[in-house]
């Protein structure tokens, strides 16, 4: 394997010498401010017939490079809201590199107001290595949180409890600004619920990441990019929201750019309440020696849950431009969450053999506090030579979760509750804290003409401590510990990684290969009850793994592109999966962790195709995933209590296709959607018994946006997820529809949005499960139909403050903007 990788690297380096293309480079500048323009489009057409030859978009510093043969060309530079620039270029072959210098674009005053509206729309961009969802102001994202934003993204699924999966696999790595963050710490779902949608700029979905990214995440990576503007002057946004079930909140974001400094800050506050619940029916059987079964107990369980969630998010930071090519950034994040929930679980038990019955009510008052602090320091350096760069990052965050609850359980002879048979009083307490230190460095040293080599490393050190107790009131009124449910658990994880990759470009072909090495050491220390002196050490579990990746792209023309890719990924069992116990609010159904879990490995292969039209695009992907040591949840019954825990199951093979399409059907109608269909075959062993399982899975989403004259925008979003089999159960399908209406106010500076989530109150989650001596059916919902109203006001964002004080509105291509000021030492 290593020898094959070395051969591939050598071939990538050598192939570029067989092409005699000339490199054409330049930099696109905003003429009125002198700032570089990212995402400007540069197209080269061959004269005299203007045949399209190549195209590219500019990088964050406005730079672009094109590889052209000898000849005469016209270069067209475009950016929405700016007057296009045309420049004739003649390449005679006497130079290997042609530098066009700075190309300045002027704002188009006639289009400016229209551009500002379009720029705020939610758009879905498809590239061959990732999919980018730009969060706008026209859908429910402005009134929602990060979980609700993810629900609108193709290939991403979110269940009623907020668990995120990608193409049906919940082994997803969620990053904030490209790095693991305290916002996705020990309780990812709760943290994402406190992160407001209006604080998010875009979401990137990467199903086959290159070796630059951590190998963690069997399904891939979801990268949430937060807003941080770098335009000159001051700009910001204010949001106010309210809704039912009762919710209210707001956010404020500000950005100030002056010469070498870029300062940014944001604050978000959110208070939400919801009402959820579910039903669970259980049948218990005795297994006879002759193989027959005897039905002896039927339990109907209903759960009603009232929940209140309070969240605060504060983010402040600064970028300092030491030079044009040296940037130091620092940021501080504080998050505080408070959760109160009041579940009431009712059990109705019928015993057919005796004719007896009981009725049981278990009520809990639960409260949780989640403070989080995060500090980051980044350094970004670019060199004189095009493409050479150095990035370094240090990040530290601490996250704590403290919770407690009071539980009351009453047993009656029937649902009339005319007398009490028994009563039970219990308390739970849990105290967890996490400290996470990360450091990384990435260096890109280009060589030869068009080849690019990248090397980097990363170190992560995570420590989590969890102390949990459950106590019960005895006959004397004293709360005494239930020893089997009290523990002191310590989890330590260290991951050291090194990677290298090599890429090259051969005109219509481009490719990249690389390998990442990660050394992992996980130490778990499980103690008994904190005061009895017992101590059970699991010890360390060090292991070294190599994770290769390969991407090959072919561009038929500007409208048709293909990609083949391969990556190897890992899903390490995390703290929550290895922790001994999770919850105790339902003492008949207890979820456990498994300290003996081993990591899951996933090999992923993809073949992708993208086609672009003027106002539409289509993306087709066929994929195959092979997993080993896959993790499944296993439920068993002991002493009339059901225990559910994750176990290493076996192998899994998924074959699937994914289609994503979007199009501007008319001036007033935009339609986009996606569908994912795959076959999954798994075969594993639990307690010595083999469970081969074949299942088909379908899920999709369709979004229809209508512009009703100049009055308002109207949007309908439909979601569907089909049923599928599990080794010891069946998950039912579900569907739901969301509605959103938005209206521009205050000359386009403000937007009012009305949202209805789960319009038909149809969203639920559940299915069947079975095992030795039992069968269960359950369905649940986390929240019912909700309504919300949001107002968003943008400060200095429509005019974009292009005319700086004392700026040069005319002048030549050099502008005299910010870049020139920096060069002159201002």
JSON list of C-alpha atoms in Angstrom, two decimals, residues 538-696:
[
{"chain": "A", "resi": 538, "resn": "UNK", "atom": "CA", "xyz": [-9.76, 0.14, 32.23]},
{"chain": "A", "resi": 539, "resn": "UNK", "atom": "CA", "xyz": [-6.29, 1.30, 31.24]},
{"chain": "A", "resi": 540, "resn": "UNK", "atom": "CA", "xyz": [-5.06, 2.89, 28.04]},
{"chain": "A", "resi": 541, "resn": "UNK", "atom": "CA", "xyz": [-6.01, 1.88, 24.51]},
{"chain": "A", "resi": 542, "resn": "UNK", "atom": "CA", "xyz": [-3.29, 3.26, 22.17]},
{"chain": "A", "resi": 543, "resn": "UNK", "atom": "CA", "xyz": [-3.44, 2.57, 18.45]},
{"chain": "A", "resi": 544, "resn": "UNK", "atom": "CA", "xyz": [-1.86, 3.95, 15.27]},
{"chain": "A", "resi": 545, "resn": "UNK", "atom": "CA", "xyz": [-3.82, 4.24, 12.01]},
{"chain": "A", "resi": 546, "resn": "UNK", "atom": "CA", "xyz": [-3.17, 5.47, 8.48]},
{"chain": "A", "resi": 547, "resn": "UNK", "atom": "CA", "xyz": [-5.91, 7.21, 6.49]},
{"chain": "A", "resi": 548, "resn": "UNK", "atom": "CA", "xyz": [-5.26, 7.66, 2.76]},
{"chain": "A", "resi": 549, "resn": "UNK", "atom": "CA", "xyz": [-7.40, 9.77, 0.43]},
{"chain": "A", "resi": 550, "resn": "UNK", "atom": "CA", "xyz": [-7.45, 10.38, -3.32]},
{"chain": "A", "resi": 551, "resn": "UNK", "atom": "CA", "xyz": [-9.44, 12.79, -5.50]},
{"chain": "A", "resi": 552, "resn": "UNK", "atom": "CA", "xyz": [-9.41, 12.97, -9.30]},
{"chain": "A", "resi": 553, "resn": "UNK", "atom": "CA", "xyz": [-11.36, 15.69, -11.16]},
{"chain": "A", "resi": 554, "resn": "UNK", "atom": "CA", "xyz": [-12.13, 16.05, -14.85]},
{"chain": "A", "resi": 555, "resn": "UNK", "atom": "CA", "xyz": [-13.76, 19.16, -16.33]},
{"chain": "A", "resi": 556, "resn": "UNK", "atom": "CA", "xyz": [-15.35, 18.40, -19.71]},
{"chain": "A", "resi": 557, "resn": "UNK", "atom": "CA", "xyz": [-16.17, 22.11, -20.01]},
{"chain": "A", "resi": 558, "resn": "UNK", "atom": "CA", "xyz": [-17.45, 24.84, -17.72]},
{"chain": "A", "resi": 559, "resn": "UNK", "atom": "CA", "xyz": [-20.84, 23.12, -17.51]},
{"chain": "A", "resi": 560, "resn": "UNK", "atom": "CA", "xyz": [-19.87, 19.49, -16.95]},
{"chain": "A", "resi": 561, "resn": "UNK", "atom": "CA", "xyz": [-17.52, 18.11, -14.31]},
{"chain": "A", "resi": 562, "resn": "UNK", "atom": "CA", "xyz": [-16.72, 14.66, -12.92]},
{"chain": "A", "resi": 563, "resn": "UNK", "atom": "CA", "xyz": [-14.93, 13.50, -9.79]},
{"chain": "A", "resi": 564, "resn": "UNK", "atom": "CA", "xyz": [-13.80, 10.16, -8.40]},
{"chain": "A", "resi": 565, "resn": "UNK", "atom": "CA", "xyz": [-12.71, 10.06, -4.76]},
{"chain": "A", "resi": 566, "resn": "UNK", "atom": "CA", "xyz": [-11.76, 7.68, -1.98]},
{"chain": "A", "resi": 567, "resn": "UNK", "atom": "CA", "xyz": [-11.23, 8.25, 1.74]},
{"chain": "A", "resi": 568, "resn": "UNK", "atom": "CA", "xyz": [-10.73, 6.13, 4.82]},
{"chain": "A", "resi": 569, "resn": "UNK", "atom": "CA", "xyz": [-12.34, 7.38, 8.02]},
{"chain": "A", "resi": 570, "resn": "UNK", "atom": "CA", "xyz": [-12.64, 6.40, 11.67]},
{"chain": "A", "resi": 571, "resn": "UNK", "atom": "CA", "xyz": [-15.34, 6.79, 14.28]},
{"chain": "A", "resi": 572, "resn": "UNK", "atom": "CA", "xyz": [-13.86, 6.62, 17.73]},
{"chain": "A", "resi": 573, "resn": "UNK", "atom": "CA", "xyz": [-16.24, 5.76, 20.56]},
{"chain": "A", "resi": 574, "resn": "UNK", "atom": "CA", "xyz": [-16.74, 9.01, 22.43]},
{"chain": "A", "resi": 575, "resn": "UNK", "atom": "CA", "xyz": [-17.29, 9.85, 26.04]},
{"chain": "A", "resi": 576, "resn": "UNK", "atom": "CA", "xyz": [-21.08, 9.52, 25.89]},
{"chain": "A", "resi": 577, "resn": "UNK", "atom": "CA", "xyz": [-20.88, 6.06, 24.32]},
{"chain": "A", "resi": 578, "resn": "UNK", "atom": "CA", "xyz": [-18.28, 4.79, 26.79]},
{"chain": "A", "resi": 579, "resn": "UNK", "atom": "CA", "xyz": [-19.76, 6.38, 29.92]},
{"chain": "A", "resi": 580, "resn": "UNK", "atom": "CA", "xyz": [-21.41, 3.73, 32.15]},
{"chain": "A", "resi": 581, "resn": "UNK", "atom": "CA", "xyz": [-24.87, 5.36, 32.50]},
{"chain": "A", "resi": 582, "resn": "UNK", "atom": "CA", "xyz": [-26.65, 8.26, 30.86]},
{"chain": "A", "resi": 583, "resn": "UNK", "atom": "CA", "xyz": [-30.08, 8.85, 32.35]},
{"chain": "A", "resi": 584, "resn": "UNK", "atom": "CA", "xyz": [-32.36, 7.55, 35.04]},
{"chain": "A", "resi": 585, "resn": "UNK", "atom": "CA", "xyz": [-35.62, 9.45, 34.51]},
{"chain": "A", "resi": 586, "resn": "UNK", "atom": "CA", "xyz": [-37.26, 6.24, 33.24]},
{"chain": "A", "resi": 587, "resn": "UNK", "atom": "CA", "xyz": [-36.18, 3.44, 35.58]},
{"chain": "A", "resi": 588, "resn": "UNK", "atom": "CA", "xyz": [-37.73, 0.77, 33.37]},
{"chain": "A", "resi": 589, "resn": "UNK", "atom": "CA", "xyz": [-35.76, 1.82, 30.28]},
{"chain": "A", "resi": 590, "resn": "UNK", "atom": "CA", "xyz": [-32.15, 2.67, 31.09]},
{"chain": "A", "resi": 591, "resn": "UNK", "atom": "CA", "xyz": [-29.59, 3.73, 28.52]},
{"chain": "A", "resi": 592, "resn": "UNK", "atom": "CA", "xyz": [-26.01, 2.64, 29.23]},
{"chain": "A", "resi": 593, "resn": "UNK", "atom": "CA", "xyz": [-22.60, 3.24, 27.78]},
{"chain": "A", "resi": 594, "resn": "UNK", "atom": "CA", "xyz": [-20.02, 0.61, 26.93]},
{"chain": "A", "resi": 595, "resn": "UNK", "atom": "CA", "xyz": [-16.39, 1.24, 28.02]},
{"chain": "A", "resi": 596, "resn": "UNK", "atom": "CA", "xyz": [-15.25, -1.74, 25.89]},
{"chain": "A", "resi": 597, "resn": "UNK", "atom": "CA", "xyz": [-16.26, -0.19, 22.55]},
{"chain": "A", "resi": 598, "resn": "UNK", "atom": "CA", "xyz": [-13.77, -0.30, 19.69]},
{"chain": "A", "resi": 599, "resn": "UNK", "atom": "CA", "xyz": [-13.51, 2.29, 16.89]},
{"chain": "A", "resi": 600, "resn": "UNK", "atom": "CA", "xyz": [-15.43, 1.92, 13.63]},
{"chain": "A", "resi": 601, "resn": "UNK", "atom": "CA", "xyz": [-13.53, 2.14, 10.33]},
{"chain": "A", "resi": 602, "resn": "UNK", "atom": "CA", "xyz": [-15.16, 3.28, 7.11]},
{"chain": "A", "resi": 603, "resn": "UNK", "atom": "CA", "xyz": [-13.88, 3.11, 3.51]},
{"chain": "A", "resi": 604, "resn": "UNK", "atom": "CA", "xyz": [-15.84, 5.46, 1.27]},
{"chain": "A", "resi": 605, "resn": "UNK", "atom": "CA", "xyz": [-15.85, 5.60, -2.55]},
{"chain": "A", "resi": 606, "resn": "UNK", "atom": "CA", "xyz": [-17.69, 8.24, -4.61]},
{"chain": "A", "resi": 607, "resn": "UNK", "atom": "CA", "xyz": [-18.33, 9.03, -8.26]},
{"chain": "A", "resi": 608, "resn": "UNK", "atom": "CA", "xyz": [-19.78, 12.50, -8.76]},
{"chain": "A", "resi": 609, "resn": "UNK", "atom": "CA", "xyz": [-21.12, 14.48, -11.71]},
{"chain": "A", "resi": 610, "resn": "UNK", "atom": "CA", "xyz": [-22.20, 18.13, -11.84]},
{"chain": "A", "resi": 611, "resn": "UNK", "atom": "CA", "xyz": [-23.97, 19.90, -14.68]},
{"chain": "A", "resi": 612, "resn": "UNK", "atom": "CA", "xyz": [-24.64, 23.65, -14.76]},
{"chain": "A", "resi": 613, "resn": "UNK", "atom": "CA", "xyz": [-27.18, 25.55, -16.82]},
{"chain": "A", "resi": 614, "resn": "UNK", "atom": "CA", "xyz": [-27.63, 29.31, -16.83]},
{"chain": "A", "resi": 615, "resn": "UNK", "atom": "CA", "xyz": [-30.22, 29.19, -14.05]},
{"chain": "A", "resi": 616, "resn": "UNK", "atom": "CA", "xyz": [-30.05, 25.63, -12.80]},
{"chain": "A", "resi": 617, "resn": "UNK", "atom": "CA", "xyz": [-27.68, 22.90, -11.70]},
{"chain": "A", "resi": 618, "resn": "UNK", "atom": "CA", "xyz": [-27.78, 19.16, -11.14]},
{"chain": "A", "resi": 619, "resn": "UNK", "atom": "CA", "xyz": [-25.51, 16.99, -9.03]},
{"chain": "A", "resi": 620, "resn": "UNK", "atom": "CA", "xyz": [-25.49, 13.19, -9.17]},
{"chain": "A", "resi": 621, "resn": "UNK", "atom": "CA", "xyz": [-23.37, 11.07, -6.81]},
{"chain": "A", "resi": 622, "resn": "UNK", "atom": "CA", "xyz": [-23.04, 7.31, -6.60]},
{"chain": "A", "resi": 623, "resn": "UNK", "atom": "CA", "xyz": [-21.31, 6.02, -3.49]},
{"chain": "A", "resi": 624, "resn": "UNK", "atom": "CA", "xyz": [-20.24, 2.85, -1.72]},
{"chain": "A", "resi": 625, "resn": "UNK", "atom": "CA", "xyz": [-19.25, 2.61, 1.96]},
{"chain": "A", "resi": 626, "resn": "UNK", "atom": "CA", "xyz": [-17.73, -0.37, 3.72]},
{"chain": "A", "resi": 627, "resn": "UNK", "atom": "CA", "xyz": [-17.63, -0.31, 7.51]},
{"chain": "A", "resi": 628, "resn": "UNK", "atom": "CA", "xyz": [-16.04, -2.61, 10.07]},
{"chain": "A", "resi": 629, "resn": "UNK", "atom": "CA", "xyz": [-16.69, -2.74, 13.81]},
{"chain": "A", "resi": 630, "resn": "UNK", "atom": "CA", "xyz": [-19.91, -0.82, 13.19]},
{"chain": "A", "resi": 631, "resn": "UNK", "atom": "CA", "xyz": [-21.77, 0.33, 16.29]},
{"chain": "A", "resi": 632, "resn": "UNK", "atom": "CA", "xyz": [-25.42, -0.60, 16.90]},
{"chain": "A", "resi": 633, "resn": "UNK", "atom": "CA", "xyz": [-27.68, -0.23, 19.91]},
{"chain": "A", "resi": 634, "resn": "UNK", "atom": "CA", "xyz": [-28.58, -3.47, 21.65]},
{"chain": "A", "resi": 635, "resn": "UNK", "atom": "CA", "xyz": [-31.51, -3.79, 24.05]},
{"chain": "A", "resi": 636, "resn": "UNK", "atom": "CA", "xyz": [-31.92, -6.60, 26.53]},
{"chain": "A", "resi": 637, "resn": "UNK", "atom": "CA", "xyz": [-34.19, -7.26, 29.49]},
{"chain": "A", "resi": 638, "resn": "UNK", "atom": "CA", "xyz": [-33.03, -8.13, 33.02]},
{"chain": "A", "resi": 639, "resn": "UNK", "atom": "CA", "xyz": [-35.24, -8.18, 36.15]},
{"chain": "A", "resi": 640, "resn": "UNK", "atom": "CA", "xyz": [-38.10, -6.53, 34.21]},
{"chain": "A", "resi": 641, "resn": "UNK", "atom": "CA", "xyz": [-35.83, -3.58, 33.26]},
{"chain": "A", "resi": 642, "resn": "UNK", "atom": "CA", "xyz": [-34.77, -2.83, 29.68]},
{"chain": "A", "resi": 643, "resn": "UNK", "atom": "CA", "xyz": [-31.13, -1.86, 29.18]},
{"chain": "A", "resi": 644, "resn": "UNK", "atom": "CA", "xyz": [-29.96, -0.29, 25.92]},
{"chain": "A", "resi": 645, "resn": "UNK", "atom": "CA", "xyz": [-26.27, 0.02, 25.12]},
{"chain": "A", "resi": 646, "resn": "UNK", "atom": "CA", "xyz": [-24.01, 0.49, 22.06]},
{"chain": "A", "resi": 647, "resn": "UNK", "atom": "CA", "xyz": [-22.06, -2.57, 20.94]},
{"chain": "A", "resi": 648, "resn": "UNK", "atom": "CA", "xyz": [-19.62, -3.35, 18.15]},
{"chain": "A", "resi": 649, "resn": "UNK", "atom": "CA", "xyz": [-21.86, -5.22, 15.77]},
{"chain": "A", "resi": 650, "resn": "UNK", "atom": "CA", "xyz": [-19.92, -6.26, 12.67]},
{"chain": "A", "resi": 651, "resn": "UNK", "atom": "CA", "xyz": [-19.64, -5.24, 9.02]},
{"chain": "A", "resi": 652, "resn": "UNK", "atom": "CA", "xyz": [-21.87, -2.99, 6.92]},
{"chain": "A", "resi": 653, "resn": "UNK", "atom": "CA", "xyz": [-21.99, -2.23, 3.19]},
{"chain": "A", "resi": 654, "resn": "UNK", "atom": "CA", "xyz": [-23.99, 0.68, 1.78]},
{"chain": "A", "resi": 655, "resn": "UNK", "atom": "CA", "xyz": [-24.63, 1.27, -1.93]},
{"chain": "A", "resi": 656, "resn": "UNK", "atom": "CA", "xyz": [-26.39, 4.53, -2.71]},
{"chain": "A", "resi": 657, "resn": "UNK", "atom": "CA", "xyz": [-27.17, 7.34, -5.11]},
{"chain": "A", "resi": 658, "resn": "UNK", "atom": "CA", "xyz": [-27.79, 10.97, -4.29]},
{"chain": "A", "resi": 659, "resn": "UNK", "atom": "CA", "xyz": [-29.32, 13.60, -6.56]},
{"chain": "A", "resi": 660, "resn": "UNK", "atom": "CA", "xyz": [-29.45, 17.33, -5.88]},
{"chain": "A", "resi": 661, "resn": "UNK", "atom": "CA", "xyz": [-31.08, 19.82, -8.25]},
{"chain": "A", "resi": 662, "resn": "UNK", "atom": "CA", "xyz": [-31.89, 23.50, -8.10]},
{"chain": "A", "resi": 663, "resn": "UNK", "atom": "CA", "xyz": [-33.28, 25.90, -10.64]},
{"chain": "A", "resi": 664, "resn": "UNK", "atom": "CA", "xyz": [-34.82, 29.30, -11.18]},
{"chain": "A", "resi": 665, "resn": "UNK", "atom": "CA", "xyz": [-37.96, 28.11, -12.97]},
{"chain": "A", "resi": 666, "resn": "UNK", "atom": "CA", "xyz": [-39.33, 31.62, -13.57]},
{"chain": "A", "resi": 667, "resn": "UNK", "atom": "CA", "xyz": [-38.59, 35.11, -12.28]},
{"chain": "A", "resi": 668, "resn": "UNK", "atom": "CA", "xyz": [-40.91, 34.41, -9.34]},
{"chain": "A", "resi": 669, "resn": "UNK", "atom": "CA", "xyz": [-40.35, 30.69, -8.69]},
{"chain": "A", "resi": 670, "resn": "UNK", "atom": "CA", "xyz": [-37.26, 28.88, -7.45]},
{"chain": "A", "resi": 671, "resn": "UNK", "atom": "CA", "xyz": [-37.29, 25.11, -6.92]},
{"chain": "A", "resi": 672, "resn": "UNK", "atom": "CA", "xyz": [-34.63, 22.91, -5.37]},
{"chain": "A", "resi": 673, "resn": "UNK", "atom": "CA", "xyz": [-34.49, 19.52, -3.76]},
{"chain": "A", "resi": 674, "resn": "UNK", "atom": "CA", "xyz": [-32.58, 16.34, -3.15]},
{"chain": "A", "resi": 675, "resn": "UNK", "atom": "CA", "xyz": [-33.20, 12.64, -2.83]},
{"chain": "A", "resi": 676, "resn": "UNK", "atom": "CA", "xyz": [-30.96, 9.95, -1.34]},
{"chain": "A", "resi": 677, "resn": "UNK", "atom": "CA", "xyz": [-31.60, 6.27, -1.91]},
{"chain": "A", "resi": 678, "resn": "UNK", "atom": "CA", "xyz": [-29.36, 3.45, -0.74]},
{"chain": "A", "resi": 679, "resn": "UNK", "atom": "CA", "xyz": [-29.26, -0.22, 0.12]},
{"chain": "A", "resi": 680, "resn": "UNK", "atom": "CA", "xyz": [-27.59, -1.25, 3.36]},
{"chain": "A", "resi": 681, "resn": "UNK", "atom": "CA", "xyz": [-26.45, -4.74, 4.17]},
{"chain": "A", "resi": 682, "resn": "UNK", "atom": "CA", "xyz": [-25.06, -5.53, 7.62]},
{"chain": "A", "resi": 683, "resn": "UNK", "atom": "CA", "xyz": [-23.95, -8.74, 9.24]},
{"chain": "A", "resi": 684, "resn": "UNK", "atom": "CA", "xyz": [-22.88, -8.95, 12.84]},
{"chain": "A", "resi": 685, "resn": "UNK", "atom": "CA", "xyz": [-22.98, -11.01, 16.00]},
{"chain": "A", "resi": 686, "resn": "UNK", "atom": "CA", "xyz": [-24.54, -10.21, 19.37]},
{"chain": "A", "resi": 687, "resn": "UNK", "atom": "CA", "xyz": [-24.15, -12.68, 22.24]},
{"chain": "A", "resi": 688, "resn": "UNK", "atom": "CA", "xyz": [-23.02, -15.38, 19.84]},
{"chain": "A", "resi": 689, "resn": "UNK", "atom": "CA", "xyz": [-26.01, -15.02, 17.51]},
{"chain": "A", "resi": 690, "resn": "UNK", "atom": "CA", "xyz": [-25.63, -13.79, 13.93]},
{"chain": "A", "resi": 691, "resn": "UNK", "atom": "CA", "xyz": [-28.00, -11.12, 12.53]},
{"chain": "A", "resi": 692, "resn": "UNK", "atom": "CA", "xyz": [-27.76, -10.61, 8.75]},
{"chain": "A", "resi": 693, "resn": "UNK", "atom": "CA", "xyz": [-29.90, -7.61, 7.77]},
{"chain": "A", "resi": 694, "resn": "UNK", "atom": "CA", "xyz": [-30.72, -6.07, 4.40]},
{"chain": "A", "resi": 695, "resn": "UNK", "atom": "CA", "xyz": [-32.51, -2.74, 4.28]},
{"chain": "A", "resi": 696, "resn": "UNK", "atom": "CA", "xyz": [-33.48, -0.06, 1.75]}
]
